[in-house]
PDB file of C-alpha atoms in Angstrom:
ATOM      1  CA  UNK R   1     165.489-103.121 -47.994  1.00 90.00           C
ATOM      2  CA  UNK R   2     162.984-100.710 -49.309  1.00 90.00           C
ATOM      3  CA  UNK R   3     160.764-101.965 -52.257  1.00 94.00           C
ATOM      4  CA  UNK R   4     158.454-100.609 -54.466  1.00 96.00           C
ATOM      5  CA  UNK R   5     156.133-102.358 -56.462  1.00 95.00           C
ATOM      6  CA  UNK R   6     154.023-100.287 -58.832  1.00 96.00           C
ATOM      7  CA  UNK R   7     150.910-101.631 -60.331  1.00 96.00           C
ATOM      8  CA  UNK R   8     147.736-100.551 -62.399  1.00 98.00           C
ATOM      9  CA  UNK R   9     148.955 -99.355 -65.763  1.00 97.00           C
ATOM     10  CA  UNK R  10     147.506 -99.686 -69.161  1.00 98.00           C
ATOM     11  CA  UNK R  11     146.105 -97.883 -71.888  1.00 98.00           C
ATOM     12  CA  UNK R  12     143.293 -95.853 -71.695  1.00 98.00           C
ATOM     13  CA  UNK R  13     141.607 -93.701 -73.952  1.00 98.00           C
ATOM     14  CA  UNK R  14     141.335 -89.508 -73.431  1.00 98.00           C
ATOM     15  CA  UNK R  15     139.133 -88.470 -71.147  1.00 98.00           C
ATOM     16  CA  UNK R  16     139.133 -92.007 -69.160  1.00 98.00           C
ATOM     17  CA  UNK R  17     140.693 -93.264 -65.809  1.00 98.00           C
ATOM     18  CA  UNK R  18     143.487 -95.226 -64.112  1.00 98.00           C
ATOM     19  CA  UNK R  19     144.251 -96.160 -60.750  1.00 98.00           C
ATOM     20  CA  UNK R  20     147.999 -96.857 -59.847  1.00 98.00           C
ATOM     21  CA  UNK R  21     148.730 -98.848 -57.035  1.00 98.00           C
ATOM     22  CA  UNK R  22     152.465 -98.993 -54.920  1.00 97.00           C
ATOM     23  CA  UNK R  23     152.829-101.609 -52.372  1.00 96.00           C
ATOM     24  CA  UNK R  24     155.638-100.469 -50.397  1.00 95.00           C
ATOM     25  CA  UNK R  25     158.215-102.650 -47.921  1.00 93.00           C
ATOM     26  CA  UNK R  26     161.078-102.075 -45.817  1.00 90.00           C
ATOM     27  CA  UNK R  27     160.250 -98.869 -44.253  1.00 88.00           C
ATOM     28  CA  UNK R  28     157.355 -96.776 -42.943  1.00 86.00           C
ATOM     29  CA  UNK R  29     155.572 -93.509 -44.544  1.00 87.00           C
ATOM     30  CA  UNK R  30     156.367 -91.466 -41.269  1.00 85.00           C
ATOM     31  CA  UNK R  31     160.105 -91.681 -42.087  1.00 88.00           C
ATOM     32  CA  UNK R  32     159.392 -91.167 -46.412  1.00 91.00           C
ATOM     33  CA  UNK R  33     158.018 -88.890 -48.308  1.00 94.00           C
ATOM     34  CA  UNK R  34     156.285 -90.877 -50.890  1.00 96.00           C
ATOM     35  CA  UNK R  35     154.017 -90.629 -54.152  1.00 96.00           C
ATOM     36  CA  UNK R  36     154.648 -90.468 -57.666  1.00 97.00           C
ATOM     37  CA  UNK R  37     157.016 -89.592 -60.160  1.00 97.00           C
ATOM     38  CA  UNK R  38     156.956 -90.073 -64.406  1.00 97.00           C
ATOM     39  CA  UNK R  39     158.788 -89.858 -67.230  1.00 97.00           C
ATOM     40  CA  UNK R  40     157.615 -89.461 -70.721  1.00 96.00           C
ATOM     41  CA  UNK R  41     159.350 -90.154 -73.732  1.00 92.00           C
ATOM     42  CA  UNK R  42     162.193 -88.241 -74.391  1.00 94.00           C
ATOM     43  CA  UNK R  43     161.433 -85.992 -71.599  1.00 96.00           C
ATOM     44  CA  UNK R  44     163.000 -85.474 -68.553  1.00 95.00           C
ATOM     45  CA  UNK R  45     161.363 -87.065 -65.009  1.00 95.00           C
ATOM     46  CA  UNK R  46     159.212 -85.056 -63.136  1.00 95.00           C
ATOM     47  CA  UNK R  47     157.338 -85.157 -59.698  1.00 96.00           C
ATOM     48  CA  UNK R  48     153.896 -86.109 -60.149  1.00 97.00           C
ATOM     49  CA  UNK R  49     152.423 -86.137 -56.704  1.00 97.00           C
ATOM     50  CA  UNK R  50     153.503 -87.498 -52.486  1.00 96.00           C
ATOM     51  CA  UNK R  51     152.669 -86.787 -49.247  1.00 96.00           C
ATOM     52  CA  UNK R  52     154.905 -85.322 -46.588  1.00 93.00           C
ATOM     53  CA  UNK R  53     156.058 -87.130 -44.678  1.00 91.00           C
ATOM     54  CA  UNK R  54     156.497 -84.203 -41.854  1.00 90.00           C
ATOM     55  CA  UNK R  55     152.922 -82.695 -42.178  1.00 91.00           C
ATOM     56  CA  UNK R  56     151.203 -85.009 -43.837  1.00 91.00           C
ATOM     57  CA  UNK R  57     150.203 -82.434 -46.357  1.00 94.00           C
ATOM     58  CA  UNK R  58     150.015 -83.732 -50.164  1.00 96.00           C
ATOM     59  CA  UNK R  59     151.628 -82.096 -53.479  1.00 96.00           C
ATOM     60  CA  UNK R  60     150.484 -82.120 -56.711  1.00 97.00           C
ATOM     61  CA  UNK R  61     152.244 -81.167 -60.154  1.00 96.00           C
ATOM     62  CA  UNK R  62     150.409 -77.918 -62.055  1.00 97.00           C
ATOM     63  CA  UNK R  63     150.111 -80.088 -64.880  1.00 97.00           C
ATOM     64  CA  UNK R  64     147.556 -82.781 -62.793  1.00 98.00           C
ATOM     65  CA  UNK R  65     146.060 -80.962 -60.092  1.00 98.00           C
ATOM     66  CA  UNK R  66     142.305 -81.240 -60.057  1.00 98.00           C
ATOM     67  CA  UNK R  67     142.454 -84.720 -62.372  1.00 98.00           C
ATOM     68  CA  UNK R  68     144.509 -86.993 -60.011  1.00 98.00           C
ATOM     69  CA  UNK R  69     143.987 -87.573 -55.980  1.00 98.00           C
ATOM     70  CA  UNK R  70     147.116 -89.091 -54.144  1.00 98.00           C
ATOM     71  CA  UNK R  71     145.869 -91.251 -51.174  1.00 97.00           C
ATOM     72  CA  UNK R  72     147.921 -93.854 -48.729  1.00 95.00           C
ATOM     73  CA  UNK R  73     146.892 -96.708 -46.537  1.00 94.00           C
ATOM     74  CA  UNK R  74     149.342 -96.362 -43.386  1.00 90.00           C
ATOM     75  CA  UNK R  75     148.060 -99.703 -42.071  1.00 91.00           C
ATOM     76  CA  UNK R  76     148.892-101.459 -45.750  1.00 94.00           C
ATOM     77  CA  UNK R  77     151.895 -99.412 -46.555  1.00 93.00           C
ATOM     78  CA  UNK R  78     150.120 -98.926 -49.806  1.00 96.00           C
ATOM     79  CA  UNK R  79     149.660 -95.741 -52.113  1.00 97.00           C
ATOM     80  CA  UNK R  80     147.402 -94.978 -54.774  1.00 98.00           C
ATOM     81  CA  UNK R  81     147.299 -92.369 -57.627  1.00 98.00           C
ATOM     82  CA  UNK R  82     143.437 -92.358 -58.697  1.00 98.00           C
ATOM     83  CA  UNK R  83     144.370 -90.615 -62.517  1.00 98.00           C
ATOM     84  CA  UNK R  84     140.705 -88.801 -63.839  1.00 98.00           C
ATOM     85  CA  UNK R  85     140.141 -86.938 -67.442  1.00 98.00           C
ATOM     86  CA  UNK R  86     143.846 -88.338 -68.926  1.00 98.00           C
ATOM     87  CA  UNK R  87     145.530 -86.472 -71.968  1.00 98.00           C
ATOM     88  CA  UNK R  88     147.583 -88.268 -73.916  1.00 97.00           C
ATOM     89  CA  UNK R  89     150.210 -85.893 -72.564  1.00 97.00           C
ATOM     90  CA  UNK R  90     149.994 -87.857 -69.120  1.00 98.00           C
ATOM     91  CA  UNK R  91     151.389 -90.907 -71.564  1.00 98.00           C
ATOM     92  CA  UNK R  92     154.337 -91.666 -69.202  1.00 98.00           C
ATOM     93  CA  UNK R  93     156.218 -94.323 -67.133  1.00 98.00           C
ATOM     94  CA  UNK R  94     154.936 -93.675 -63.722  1.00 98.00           C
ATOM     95  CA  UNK R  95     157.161 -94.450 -61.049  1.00 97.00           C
ATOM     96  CA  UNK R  96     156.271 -95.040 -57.068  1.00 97.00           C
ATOM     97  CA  UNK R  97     159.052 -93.008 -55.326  1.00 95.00           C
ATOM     98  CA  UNK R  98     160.372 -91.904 -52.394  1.00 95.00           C
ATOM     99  CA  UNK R  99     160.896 -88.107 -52.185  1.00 94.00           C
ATOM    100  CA  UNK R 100     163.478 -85.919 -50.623  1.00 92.00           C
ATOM    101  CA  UNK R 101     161.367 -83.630 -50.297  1.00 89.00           C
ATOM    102  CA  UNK R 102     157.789 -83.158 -51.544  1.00 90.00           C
ATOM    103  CA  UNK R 103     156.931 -80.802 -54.327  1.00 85.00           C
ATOM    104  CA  UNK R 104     160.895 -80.874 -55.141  1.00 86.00           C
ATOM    105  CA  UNK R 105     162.397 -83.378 -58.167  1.00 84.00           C
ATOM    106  CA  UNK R 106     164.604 -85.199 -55.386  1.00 88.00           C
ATOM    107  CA  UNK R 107     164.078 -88.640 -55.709  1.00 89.00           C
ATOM    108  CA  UNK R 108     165.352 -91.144 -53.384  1.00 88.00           C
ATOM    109  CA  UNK R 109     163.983 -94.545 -54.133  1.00 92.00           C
ATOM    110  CA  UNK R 110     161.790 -95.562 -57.115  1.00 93.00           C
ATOM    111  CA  UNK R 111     159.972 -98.991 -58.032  1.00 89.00           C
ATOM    112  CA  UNK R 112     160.360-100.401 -61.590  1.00 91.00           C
ATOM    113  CA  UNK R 113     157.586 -98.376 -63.333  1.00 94.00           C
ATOM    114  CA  UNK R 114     154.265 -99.112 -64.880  1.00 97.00           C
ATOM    115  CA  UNK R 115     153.550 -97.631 -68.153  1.00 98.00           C
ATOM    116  CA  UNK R 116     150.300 -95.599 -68.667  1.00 98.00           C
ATOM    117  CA  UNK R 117     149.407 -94.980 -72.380  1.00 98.00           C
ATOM    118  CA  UNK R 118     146.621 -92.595 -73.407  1.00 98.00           C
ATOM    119  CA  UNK R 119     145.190 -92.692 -76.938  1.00 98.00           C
ATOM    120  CA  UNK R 120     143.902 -89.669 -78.235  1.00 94.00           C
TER     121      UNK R 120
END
C-alpha cells in the first residue's frame, strides 16, 4: 500500500522558515510523481511543488518559486519541501502527494496533512 506520512509543520512567523518532511512507502519515485500539494482555508487545493517522475525535472507553483526548494532522497524514499521568506498567505494544510502529472492539479495519493501557520 502506498503511504504518506507528512511531517514538519508549525507556526512560524513572516519572513521565517519551515522544512516539511514526507516519508513515503509502498512504491518507488521512478514510478510517482511526487511533491506537494495545500489547501488553505476556504480555498480550493492547489499543486505546490514534485518532481517528475519521467525526467526528473521539478515544478514549482508561481506563487512559491524562488522561496521553497523541493528535494528527494531516492535511497530513503523521503521528500522535503525546505519553505524560505513565508507569507501568511502560504498558511495552508500541506499535503505530500502523488501527482498525475507534475505542474497539473491531478492528485493521486495524498498523506494526512501537516498544518503550516504563518503569523503576520
Amino acid at each position: 500500500d502506498v503511504q504518506l506520512q507528512a511531517s514538519g509543520g508549525g507556526l512560524v512567523q513572516a519572513g521565517g522558515s519551515l522544512r516539511l518532511t514526507c516519508a513515503a512507502s509502498g512504491f518507488s519515485f521512478d514510478d510517482y510523481s511526487i511533491g506537494w500539494s495545500r489547501q488553505a482555508p476556504g480555498k480550493e487545493r492547489e499543486g505546490v511543488s514534485c518532481i517528475s517522475s519521467t525526467d526528473g525535472s521539478t515544478y514549482y507553483a508561481d506563487s512559491v518559486r524562488g522561496r521553497f526548494t523541493l528535494t528527494s532522497d531516492n535511497a530513503k524514499n523521503t521528500v522535503y519541501l525546505q519553505m524560505n521568506s513565508l507569507k501568511p498567505e502560504d498558511t495552508a494544510v500541506y499535503y505530500c502527494t502523488t501527482f498525475l502529472v507534475c505542474g497539473l492539479d491531478e492528485y493521486d495519493y495524498s498523506g494526512q496533512g501537516t498544518l503550516v501557520t504563518v503569523s503576520s
